[in-house]
Coordinates of C-alpha atoms and ligand atoms in Angstrom, one line a residue:
X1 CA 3.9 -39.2 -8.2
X2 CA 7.1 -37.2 -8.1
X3 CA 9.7 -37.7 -10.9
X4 CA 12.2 -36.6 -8.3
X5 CA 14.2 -35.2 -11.2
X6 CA 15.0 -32.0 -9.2
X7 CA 18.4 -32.8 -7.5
X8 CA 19.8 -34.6 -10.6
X9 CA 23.0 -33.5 -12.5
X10 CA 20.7 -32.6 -16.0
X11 CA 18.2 -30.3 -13.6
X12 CA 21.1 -28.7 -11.6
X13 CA 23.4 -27.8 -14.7
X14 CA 20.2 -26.1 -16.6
X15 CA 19.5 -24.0 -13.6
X16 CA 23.3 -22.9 -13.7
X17 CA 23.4 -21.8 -17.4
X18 CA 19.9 -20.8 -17.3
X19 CA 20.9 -17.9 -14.3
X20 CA 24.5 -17.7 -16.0
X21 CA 25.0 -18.4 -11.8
X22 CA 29.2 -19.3 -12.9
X23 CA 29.6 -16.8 -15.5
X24 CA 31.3 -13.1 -14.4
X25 CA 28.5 -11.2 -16.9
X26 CA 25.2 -9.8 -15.5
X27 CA 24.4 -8.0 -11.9
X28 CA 25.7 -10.4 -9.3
X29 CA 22.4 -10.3 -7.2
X30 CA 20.3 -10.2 -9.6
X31 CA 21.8 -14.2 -10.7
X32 CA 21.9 -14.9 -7.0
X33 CA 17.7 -14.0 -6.3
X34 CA 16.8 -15.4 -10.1
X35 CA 18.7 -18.9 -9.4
X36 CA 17.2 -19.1 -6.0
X37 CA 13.6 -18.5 -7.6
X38 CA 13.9 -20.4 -10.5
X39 CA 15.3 -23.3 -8.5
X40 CA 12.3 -23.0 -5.8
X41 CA 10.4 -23.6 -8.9
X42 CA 11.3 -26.2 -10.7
X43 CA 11.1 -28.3 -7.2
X44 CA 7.5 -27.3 -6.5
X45 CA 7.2 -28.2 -10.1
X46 CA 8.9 -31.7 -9.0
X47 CA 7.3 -32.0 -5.5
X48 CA 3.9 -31.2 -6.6
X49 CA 4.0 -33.2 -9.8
X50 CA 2.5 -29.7 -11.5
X51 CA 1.4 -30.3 -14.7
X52 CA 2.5 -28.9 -18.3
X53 CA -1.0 -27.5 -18.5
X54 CA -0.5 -26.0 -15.2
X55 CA 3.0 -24.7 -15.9
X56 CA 1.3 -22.7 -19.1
X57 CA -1.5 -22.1 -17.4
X58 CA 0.6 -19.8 -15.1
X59 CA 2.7 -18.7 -17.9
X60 CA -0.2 -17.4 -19.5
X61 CA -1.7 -15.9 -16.2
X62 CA 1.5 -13.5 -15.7
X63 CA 0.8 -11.8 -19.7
X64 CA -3.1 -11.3 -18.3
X65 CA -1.6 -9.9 -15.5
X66 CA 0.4 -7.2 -17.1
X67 CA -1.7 -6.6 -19.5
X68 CA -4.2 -5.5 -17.1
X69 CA -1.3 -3.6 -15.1
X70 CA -2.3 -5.4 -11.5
X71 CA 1.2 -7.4 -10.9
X72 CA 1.6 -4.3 -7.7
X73 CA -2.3 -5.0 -6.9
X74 CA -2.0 -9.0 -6.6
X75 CA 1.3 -7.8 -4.7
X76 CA -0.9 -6.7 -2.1
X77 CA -3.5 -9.4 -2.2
X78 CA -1.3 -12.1 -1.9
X79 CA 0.6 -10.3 1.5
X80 CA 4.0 -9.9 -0.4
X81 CA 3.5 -6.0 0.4
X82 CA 2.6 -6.8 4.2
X83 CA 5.3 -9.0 4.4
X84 CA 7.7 -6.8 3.7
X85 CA 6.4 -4.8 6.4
X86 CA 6.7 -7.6 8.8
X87 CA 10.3 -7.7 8.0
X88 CA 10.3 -4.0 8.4
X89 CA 8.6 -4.0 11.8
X90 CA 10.8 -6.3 13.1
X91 CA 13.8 -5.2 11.9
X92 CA 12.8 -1.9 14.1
X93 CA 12.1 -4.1 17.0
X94 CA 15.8 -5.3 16.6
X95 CA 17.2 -1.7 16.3
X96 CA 15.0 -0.8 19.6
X97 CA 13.0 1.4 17.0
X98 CA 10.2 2.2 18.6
X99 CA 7.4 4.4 19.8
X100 CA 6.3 5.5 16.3
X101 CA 3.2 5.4 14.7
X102 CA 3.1 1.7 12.8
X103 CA 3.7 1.4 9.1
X104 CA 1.4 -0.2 6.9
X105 CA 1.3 -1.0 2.9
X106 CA 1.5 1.6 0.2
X107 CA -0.8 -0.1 -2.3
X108 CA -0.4 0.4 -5.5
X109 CA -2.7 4.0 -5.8
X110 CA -0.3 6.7 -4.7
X111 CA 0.2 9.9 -7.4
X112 CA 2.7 12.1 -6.4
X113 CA 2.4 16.1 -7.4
X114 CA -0.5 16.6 -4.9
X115 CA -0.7 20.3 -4.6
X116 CA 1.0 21.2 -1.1
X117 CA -0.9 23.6 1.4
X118 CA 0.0 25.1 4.3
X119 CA -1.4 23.7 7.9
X120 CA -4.9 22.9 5.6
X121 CA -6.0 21.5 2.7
X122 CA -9.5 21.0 1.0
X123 CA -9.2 18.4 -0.9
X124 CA -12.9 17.2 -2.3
X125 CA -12.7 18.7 -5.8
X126 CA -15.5 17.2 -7.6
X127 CA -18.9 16.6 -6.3
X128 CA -19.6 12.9 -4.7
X129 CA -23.5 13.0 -3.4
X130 CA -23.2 9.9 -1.9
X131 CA -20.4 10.7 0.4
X132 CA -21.2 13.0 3.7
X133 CA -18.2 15.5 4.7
X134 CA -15.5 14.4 7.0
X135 CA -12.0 16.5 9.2
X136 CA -9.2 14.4 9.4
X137 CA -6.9 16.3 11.6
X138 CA -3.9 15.8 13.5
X139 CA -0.2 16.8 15.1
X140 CA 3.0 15.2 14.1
X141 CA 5.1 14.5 16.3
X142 CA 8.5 13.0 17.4
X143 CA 8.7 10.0 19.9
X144 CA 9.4 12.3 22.8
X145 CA 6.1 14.3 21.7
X146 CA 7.8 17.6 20.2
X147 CA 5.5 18.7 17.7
X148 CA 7.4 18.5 14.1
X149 CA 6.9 22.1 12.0
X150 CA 7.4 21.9 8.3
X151 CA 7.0 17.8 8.1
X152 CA 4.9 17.0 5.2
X153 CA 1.5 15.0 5.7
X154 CA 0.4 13.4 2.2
X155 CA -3.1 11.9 1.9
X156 CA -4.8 9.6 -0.6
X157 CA -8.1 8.1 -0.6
X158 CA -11.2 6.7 -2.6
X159 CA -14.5 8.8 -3.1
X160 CA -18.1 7.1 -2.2
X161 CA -18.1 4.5 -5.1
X162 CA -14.2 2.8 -3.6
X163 CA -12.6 4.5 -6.6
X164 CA -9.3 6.7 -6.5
X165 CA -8.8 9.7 -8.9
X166 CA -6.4 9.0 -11.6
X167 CA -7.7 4.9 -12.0
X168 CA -11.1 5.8 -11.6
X169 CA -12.3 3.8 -14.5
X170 CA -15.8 5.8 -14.8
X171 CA -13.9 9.1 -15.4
X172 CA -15.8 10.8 -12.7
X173 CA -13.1 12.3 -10.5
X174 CA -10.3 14.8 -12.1
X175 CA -6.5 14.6 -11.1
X176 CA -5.8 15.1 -7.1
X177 CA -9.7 14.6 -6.2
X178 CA -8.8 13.4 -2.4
X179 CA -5.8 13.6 -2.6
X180 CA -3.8 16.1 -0.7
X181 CA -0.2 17.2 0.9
X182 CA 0.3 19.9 3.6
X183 CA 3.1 21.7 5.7
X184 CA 2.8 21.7 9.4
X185 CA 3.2 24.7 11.4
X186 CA 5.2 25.7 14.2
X187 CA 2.2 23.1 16.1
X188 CA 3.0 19.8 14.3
X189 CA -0.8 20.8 13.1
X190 CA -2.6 19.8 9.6
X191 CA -6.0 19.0 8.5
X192 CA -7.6 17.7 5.1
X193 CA -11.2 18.6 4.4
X194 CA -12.2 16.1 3.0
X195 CA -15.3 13.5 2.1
X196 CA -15.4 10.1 3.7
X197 CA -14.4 6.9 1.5
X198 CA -16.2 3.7 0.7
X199 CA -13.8 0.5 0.8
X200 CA -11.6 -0.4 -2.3
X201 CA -12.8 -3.5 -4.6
X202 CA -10.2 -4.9 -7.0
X203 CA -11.3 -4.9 -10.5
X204 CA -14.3 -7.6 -11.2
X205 CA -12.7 -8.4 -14.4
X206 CA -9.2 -8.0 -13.7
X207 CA -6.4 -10.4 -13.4
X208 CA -5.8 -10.4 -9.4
X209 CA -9.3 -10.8 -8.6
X210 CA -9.4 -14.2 -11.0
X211 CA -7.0 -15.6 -8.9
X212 CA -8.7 -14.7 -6.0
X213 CA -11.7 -16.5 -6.8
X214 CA -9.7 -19.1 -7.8
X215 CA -8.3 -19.4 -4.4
X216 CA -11.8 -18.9 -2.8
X217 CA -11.0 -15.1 -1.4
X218 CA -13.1 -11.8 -1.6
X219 CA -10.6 -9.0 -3.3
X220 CA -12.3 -5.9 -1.0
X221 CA -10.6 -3.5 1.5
X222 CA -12.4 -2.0 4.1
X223 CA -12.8 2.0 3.9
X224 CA -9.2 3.4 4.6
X225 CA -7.1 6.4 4.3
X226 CA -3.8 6.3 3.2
X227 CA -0.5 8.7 4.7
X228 CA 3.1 9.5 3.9
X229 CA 4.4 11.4 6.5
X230 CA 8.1 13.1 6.5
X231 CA 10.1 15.4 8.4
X232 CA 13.9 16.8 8.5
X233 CA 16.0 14.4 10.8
X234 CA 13.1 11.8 11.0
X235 CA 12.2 8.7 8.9
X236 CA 9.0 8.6 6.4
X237 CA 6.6 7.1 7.5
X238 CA 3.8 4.9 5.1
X239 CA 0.7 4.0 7.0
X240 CA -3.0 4.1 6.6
X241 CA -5.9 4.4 9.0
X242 CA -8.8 2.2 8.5
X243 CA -12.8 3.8 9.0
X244 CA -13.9 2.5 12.2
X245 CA -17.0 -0.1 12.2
X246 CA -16.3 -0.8 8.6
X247 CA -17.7 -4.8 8.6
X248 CA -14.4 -5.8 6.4
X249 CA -12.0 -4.2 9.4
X250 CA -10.2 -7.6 10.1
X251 CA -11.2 -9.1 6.8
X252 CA -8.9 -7.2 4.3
X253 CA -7.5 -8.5 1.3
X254 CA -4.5 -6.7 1.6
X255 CA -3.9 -7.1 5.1
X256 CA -3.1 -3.4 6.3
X257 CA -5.5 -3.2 9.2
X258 CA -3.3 -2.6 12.7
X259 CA -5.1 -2.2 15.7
X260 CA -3.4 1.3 16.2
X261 CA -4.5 2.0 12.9
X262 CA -8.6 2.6 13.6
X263 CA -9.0 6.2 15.0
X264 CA -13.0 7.1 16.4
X265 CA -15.0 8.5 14.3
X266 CA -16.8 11.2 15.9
X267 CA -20.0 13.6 15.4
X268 CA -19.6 17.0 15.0
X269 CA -21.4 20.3 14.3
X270 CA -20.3 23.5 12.8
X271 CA -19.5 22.7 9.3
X272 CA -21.1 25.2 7.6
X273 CA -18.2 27.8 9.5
X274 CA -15.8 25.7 8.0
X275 CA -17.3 25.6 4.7
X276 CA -18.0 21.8 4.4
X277 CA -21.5 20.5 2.3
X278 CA -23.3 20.2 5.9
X279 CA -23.1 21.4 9.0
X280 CA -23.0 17.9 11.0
X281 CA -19.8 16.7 9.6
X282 CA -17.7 13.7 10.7
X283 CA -14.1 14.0 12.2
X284 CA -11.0 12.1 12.8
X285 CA -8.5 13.0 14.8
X286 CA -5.2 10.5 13.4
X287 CA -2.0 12.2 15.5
X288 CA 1.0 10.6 14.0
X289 CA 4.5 9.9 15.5
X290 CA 7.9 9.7 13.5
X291 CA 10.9 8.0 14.3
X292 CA 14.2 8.9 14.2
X293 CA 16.9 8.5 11.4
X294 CA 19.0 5.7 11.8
X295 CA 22.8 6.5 12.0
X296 CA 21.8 9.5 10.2
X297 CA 19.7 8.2 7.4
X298 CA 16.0 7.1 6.9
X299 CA 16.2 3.2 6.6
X300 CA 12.8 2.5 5.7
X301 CA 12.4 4.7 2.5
X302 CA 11.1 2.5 -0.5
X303 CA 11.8 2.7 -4.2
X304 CA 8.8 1.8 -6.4
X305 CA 7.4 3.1 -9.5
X306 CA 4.4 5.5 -8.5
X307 CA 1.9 7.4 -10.9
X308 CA 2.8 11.3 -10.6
X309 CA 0.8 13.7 -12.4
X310 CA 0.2 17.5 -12.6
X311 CA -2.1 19.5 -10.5
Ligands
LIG1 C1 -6.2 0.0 -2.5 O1 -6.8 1.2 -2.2 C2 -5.2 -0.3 -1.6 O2 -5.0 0.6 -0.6 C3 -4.4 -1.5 -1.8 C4 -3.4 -1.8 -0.8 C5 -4.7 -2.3 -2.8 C6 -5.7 -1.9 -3.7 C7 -6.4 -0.8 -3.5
LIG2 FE1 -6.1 2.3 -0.8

């Protein structure tokens, strides 16, 4: 049963005074995306009959979900973040930007401060039994295949249990564990030593993965590692590379896996020379390609609040 109170005059005037949407105080587009919201609201609230219970219950839901800090995690789970990058791509596609290696989501586990090396960086600081050693190696390039010297390569990713240093909530892994930034050469060369990751679970207790139950989904992300890639002249580039054969590949809650995006994993020997826990070691080679500025500036940078700490 709809009340179909929506599109009368007592409905319509709140939503003006509640925005302020006539008034000449307050930022301009801020009133113009609240009132649009707010409006979208109250007629799903109307269309869909919801409920006063309801209405609180989602009230309520949002102070869980700051309280357990996950409003940039349930960002992720509910594709807001890989929508954006839909928007992104195809904005590119209407530029004629292309040729690069494709974006995908941030998440919400980046620390910036990671210690930057030069060409190479080990970046396996504590001790993880459980998790065998792996090269991740590559050359950045431009879209005509120049190899880029001095861009900067930054790497994050989770140890053998799926958690990240800095939120790791068993304490086990000290600032910057797997986490990394290095200078290419005159090459466009760089390479993390590293250890390889186990897939992401959100937190069993936690507010986003509540929802997700409620909804009937899994909150898990396949094995991945994460890249910010700049250069002088070129755009930044966020992406992420997903461990191939991982089962949750195409079945991940945030919706970053591209099918560019899944580098081979191959067998190697000769570890020991390069100082890793074994001598058979893993490797991926993950080249990457930046695009160019556009009219001079780098159109996709993103503004967000990020953890930084000190190495
Ligand atoms: C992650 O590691 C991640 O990459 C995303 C997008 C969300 C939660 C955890
Ligand atoms: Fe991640």
């Amino acid at each position: 049963m709809s009340l179909n109170v929506f599109n009368g005059k007592e409905t319509q005037d709140l939503l003006a005074a509640a925005t302020n949407i006539a008034g000449s105080e307050g930022n301009p587009r801020f009133k113009q995306i609240l009132n649009r919201l707010l409006s979208d609201l109250f007629k799903a609230i109307d269309d869909l009959d919801i409920t006063p219970d309801e209405v609180w219950a989602g009230v309520n839901y949002l102070n869980q979900l700051g309280r357990d800090g996950e409003a940039a995690l349930l960002a992720a789970g509910l594709g807001l973040e890989k929508y954006l990058d839909i928007r992104m791509d195809h904005e590119d596609a209407l530029a004629g930007l292309d040729g690069g290696t494709p974006r995908t989501i941030e998440g919400p586990l980046y620390v910036a401060g990671a210690p930057v090396r030069e060409g190479v960086s080990r970046i396996d600081v504590n001790p993880d039994p459980d998790a065998g050693p792996l090269v991740i190696r590559g050359k950045v390039t431009d879209t005509n295949g120049a190899p880029l010297a001095n861009a900067l390569v930054e790497c994050w990713h989770a140890n053998s249990k799926g958690f990240y240093s800095h939120f790791d909530p068993t304490g086990a892994q000290t600032e910057f564990n797997l986490r990394g930034a290095v200078k290419t050469g005159a090459d466009g060369e760089y390479a993390f030593l590293t250890l390889m990751p186990v897939g992401y679970g959100c937190p069993p207790q936690g507010a986003t993965q509540q929802l997700l139950d409620a909804l009937g989904r899994h909150g898990n992300r396949p094995a991945h590692v994460h890249f910010f890639v700049s250069a002088d002249g070129h755009r930044k580039l966020t992406t992420q590379f997903n461990i191939e054969g991982d089962p949750l590949i195409w079945d991940d809650f945030a919706y970053a896996t591209r099918e560019a995006l899944i580098p081979k994993v191959v067998e190697k020997t000769g570890g020991d020379a390069l100082g890793l826990k074994s001598d058979a070691y893993k490797e991926i080679v993950f080249d990457v390609v930046l695009t160019g500025q556009v009219e001079g500036k780098d159109n996709q940078i993103v503004h967000r609040l990020r953890a930084s700490a000190q190495a």
